[in-house]
PDB file of C-alpha atoms in Angstrom:
ATOM      1  CA  UNK A   1       0.003  32.424  -9.474  1.00  0.00           C
ATOM      2  CA  UNK A   2       1.217  28.937  -8.750  1.00  0.00           C
ATOM      3  CA  UNK A   3       5.230  28.065  -9.904  1.00  0.00           C
ATOM      4  CA  UNK A   4       5.784  25.650 -12.649  1.00  0.00           C
ATOM      5  CA  UNK A   5       6.377  21.604 -11.491  1.00  0.00           C
ATOM      6  CA  UNK A   6       9.954  20.775 -10.650  1.00  0.00           C
ATOM      7  CA  UNK A   7      11.475  17.580 -12.426  1.00  0.00           C
ATOM      8  CA  UNK A   8      10.846  15.335  -9.337  1.00  0.00           C
ATOM      9  CA  UNK A   9       6.877  16.658  -8.771  1.00  0.00           C
ATOM     10  CA  UNK A  10       6.323  16.255 -12.241  1.00  0.00           C
ATOM     11  CA  UNK A  11       8.010  12.255 -11.563  1.00  0.00           C
ATOM     12  CA  UNK A  12       6.285  11.850  -8.199  1.00  0.00           C
ATOM     13  CA  UNK A  13       2.987  12.718  -9.831  1.00  0.00           C
ATOM     14  CA  UNK A  14       3.302  11.088 -13.167  1.00  0.00           C
ATOM     15  CA  UNK A  15       4.343   7.156 -10.548  1.00  0.00           C
ATOM     16  CA  UNK A  16       0.844   8.418  -8.657  1.00  0.00           C
ATOM     17  CA  UNK A  17      -1.003   8.535 -11.609  1.00  0.00           C
ATOM     18  CA  UNK A  18       0.531   5.047 -12.866  1.00  0.00           C
ATOM     19  CA  UNK A  19       0.270   3.654  -9.370  1.00  0.00           C
ATOM     20  CA  UNK A  20      -3.442   4.797  -9.235  1.00  0.00           C
ATOM     21  CA  UNK A  21      -4.238   3.926 -13.207  1.00  0.00           C
ATOM     22  CA  UNK A  22      -2.593   0.156 -13.062  1.00  0.00           C
ATOM     23  CA  UNK A  23      -4.343  -0.835  -9.225  1.00  0.00           C
ATOM     24  CA  UNK A  24      -7.752   0.351 -11.735  1.00  0.00           C
ATOM     25  CA  UNK A  25      -7.142  -1.523 -13.995  1.00  0.00           C
ATOM     26  CA  UNK A  26      -6.178  -4.881 -11.866  1.00  0.00           C
ATOM     27  CA  UNK A  27      -9.229  -3.959  -9.657  1.00  0.00           C
ATOM     28  CA  UNK A  28     -11.748  -3.631 -13.186  1.00  0.00           C
ATOM     29  CA  UNK A  29     -10.167  -6.882 -14.413  1.00  0.00           C
ATOM     30  CA  UNK A  30     -10.422  -9.150 -11.497  1.00  0.00           C
ATOM     31  CA  UNK A  31     -12.187  -7.053  -8.524  1.00  0.00           C
ATOM     32  CA  UNK A  32     -10.877  -6.511  -5.439  1.00  0.00           C
ATOM     33  CA  UNK A  33      -8.383 -10.371  -5.859  1.00  0.00           C
ATOM     34  CA  UNK A  34      -6.550  -8.196  -8.750  1.00  0.00           C
ATOM     35  CA  UNK A  35      -6.018  -5.435  -6.786  1.00  0.00           C
ATOM     36  CA  UNK A  36      -4.876  -6.498  -4.243  1.00  0.00           C
ATOM     37  CA  UNK A  37      -2.233  -8.909  -5.744  1.00  0.00           C
ATOM     38  CA  UNK A  38      -1.282  -5.909  -7.643  1.00  0.00           C
ATOM     39  CA  UNK A  39      -0.503  -4.283  -4.516  1.00  0.00           C
ATOM     40  CA  UNK A  40       1.072  -7.803  -3.424  1.00  0.00           C
ATOM     41  CA  UNK A  41       3.086  -7.765  -6.197  1.00  0.00           C
ATOM     42  CA  UNK A  42       4.752  -4.085  -5.683  1.00  0.00           C
ATOM     43  CA  UNK A  43       5.197  -4.406  -2.427  1.00  0.00           C
ATOM     44  CA  UNK A  44       7.504  -7.856  -2.784  1.00  0.00           C
ATOM     45  CA  UNK A  45       9.443  -5.968  -5.318  1.00  0.00           C
ATOM     46  CA  UNK A  46      10.052  -2.978  -3.464  1.00  0.00           C
ATOM     47  CA  UNK A  47      11.068  -5.155  -0.031  1.00  0.00           C
ATOM     48  CA  UNK A  48      13.310  -6.816  -2.580  1.00  0.00           C
ATOM     49  CA  UNK A  49      14.707  -3.454  -3.656  1.00  0.00           C
ATOM     50  CA  UNK A  50      15.385  -2.186   0.108  1.00  0.00           C
ATOM     51  CA  UNK A  51      16.946  -5.962   1.691  1.00  0.00           C
ATOM     52  CA  UNK A  52      19.196  -4.939  -1.609  1.00  0.00           C
ATOM     53  CA  UNK A  53      20.161  -1.496  -0.112  1.00  0.00           C
ATOM     54  CA  UNK A  54      20.744  -3.518   3.215  1.00  0.00           C
ATOM     55  CA  UNK A  55      17.603  -2.339   4.992  1.00  0.00           C
ATOM     56  CA  UNK A  56      17.000  -5.700   5.784  1.00  0.00           C
ATOM     57  CA  UNK A  57      14.323  -4.329   8.600  1.00  0.00           C
ATOM     58  CA  UNK A  58      12.318  -5.012   5.970  1.00  0.00           C
ATOM     59  CA  UNK A  59      11.513  -8.222   6.192  1.00  0.00           C
ATOM     60  CA  UNK A  60      10.970  -7.916  10.515  1.00  0.00           C
ATOM     61  CA  UNK A  61       8.262  -5.379   9.579  1.00  0.00           C
ATOM     62  CA  UNK A  62       6.448  -6.898   6.272  1.00  0.00           C
ATOM     63  CA  UNK A  63       6.815 -10.408   8.634  1.00  0.00           C
ATOM     64  CA  UNK A  64       4.987  -8.183  11.166  1.00  0.00           C
ATOM     65  CA  UNK A  65       2.260  -6.609   9.575  1.00  0.00           C
ATOM     66  CA  UNK A  66       1.559  -9.964   8.251  1.00  0.00           C
ATOM     67  CA  UNK A  67       0.939 -10.765  11.954  1.00  0.00           C
ATOM     68  CA  UNK A  68      -0.965  -7.977  12.549  1.00  0.00           C
ATOM     69  CA  UNK A  69      -3.226  -8.864   9.366  1.00  0.00           C
ATOM     70  CA  UNK A  70      -4.183 -12.129  10.652  1.00  0.00           C
ATOM     71  CA  UNK A  71      -4.838 -11.355  14.183  1.00  0.00           C
ATOM     72  CA  UNK A  72      -7.004  -9.225  12.952  1.00  0.00           C
ATOM     73  CA  UNK A  73      -8.893 -11.438  10.179  1.00  0.00           C
ATOM     74  CA  UNK A  74      -8.975 -14.039  13.505  1.00  0.00           C
ATOM     75  CA  UNK A  75     -10.470 -12.236  16.057  1.00  0.00           C
ATOM     76  CA  UNK A  76     -13.052 -11.198  13.927  1.00  0.00           C
ATOM     77  CA  UNK A  77     -13.812 -14.731  12.616  1.00  0.00           C
ATOM     78  CA  UNK A  78     -14.171 -15.239  16.406  1.00  0.00           C
ATOM     79  CA  UNK A  79     -17.110 -12.554  16.592  1.00  0.00           C
ATOM     80  CA  UNK A  80     -14.620  -9.226  17.796  1.00  0.00           C
ATOM     81  CA  UNK A  81     -14.292  -6.791  15.121  1.00  0.00           C
ATOM     82  CA  UNK A  82     -12.346  -4.289  16.711  1.00  0.00           C
ATOM     83  CA  UNK A  83      -8.955  -4.722  15.658  1.00  0.00           C
ATOM     84  CA  UNK A  84      -9.922  -5.638  12.449  1.00  0.00           C
ATOM     85  CA  UNK A  85     -11.904  -2.235  12.752  1.00  0.00           C
ATOM     86  CA  UNK A  86      -9.208  -0.399  14.499  1.00  0.00           C
ATOM     87  CA  UNK A  87      -6.524  -1.224  11.434  1.00  0.00           C
ATOM     88  CA  UNK A  88      -8.976  -0.650   8.843  1.00  0.00           C
ATOM     89  CA  UNK A  89      -9.076   3.302  10.411  1.00  0.00           C
ATOM     90  CA  UNK A  90      -5.494   3.761  10.843  1.00  0.00           C
ATOM     91  CA  UNK A  91      -4.607   2.307   7.128  1.00  0.00           C
ATOM     92  CA  UNK A  92      -7.294   4.587   5.658  1.00  0.00           C
ATOM     93  CA  UNK A  93      -5.821   7.583   7.866  1.00  0.00           C
ATOM     94  CA  UNK A  94      -2.821   7.098   7.209  1.00  0.00           C
ATOM     95  CA  UNK A  95      -3.458   6.682   2.670  1.00  0.00           C
ATOM     96  CA  UNK A  96      -4.834   9.812   2.997  1.00  0.00           C
ATOM     97  CA  UNK A  97      -2.473  11.661   4.849  1.00  0.00           C
ATOM     98  CA  UNK A  98       0.977   9.434   2.721  1.00  0.00           C
ATOM     99  CA  UNK A  99      -0.868   9.373  -1.526  1.00  0.00           C
ATOM    100  CA  UNK A 100       2.131   7.521  -3.163  1.00  0.00           C
ATOM    101  CA  UNK A 101       4.596   9.421  -3.616  1.00  0.00           C
ATOM    102  CA  UNK A 102       7.362   7.150  -6.075  1.00  0.00           C
TER     103      UNK A 102
END
């Protein structure tokens, strides 16, 4: 028998469902571009909140992630898809193990 979910667990579940629903809606209306724009808006909002909370290293972290992504795209365009493939594989592994919580 399973116990009922706590208030925090229900809230996290609602948040996960909302994120999935919004990402799905964005993808249905504008395709992959719409889904990407949804996640960028969400990331921008979260970055602003973290910075306001005194976690300014979020700017450095996001800049590094962007640089990594651009490097992977550049290398792929040059014919070397290893970084791109590794990046996507790693991202998929992390996301599968860590679904959105809040």
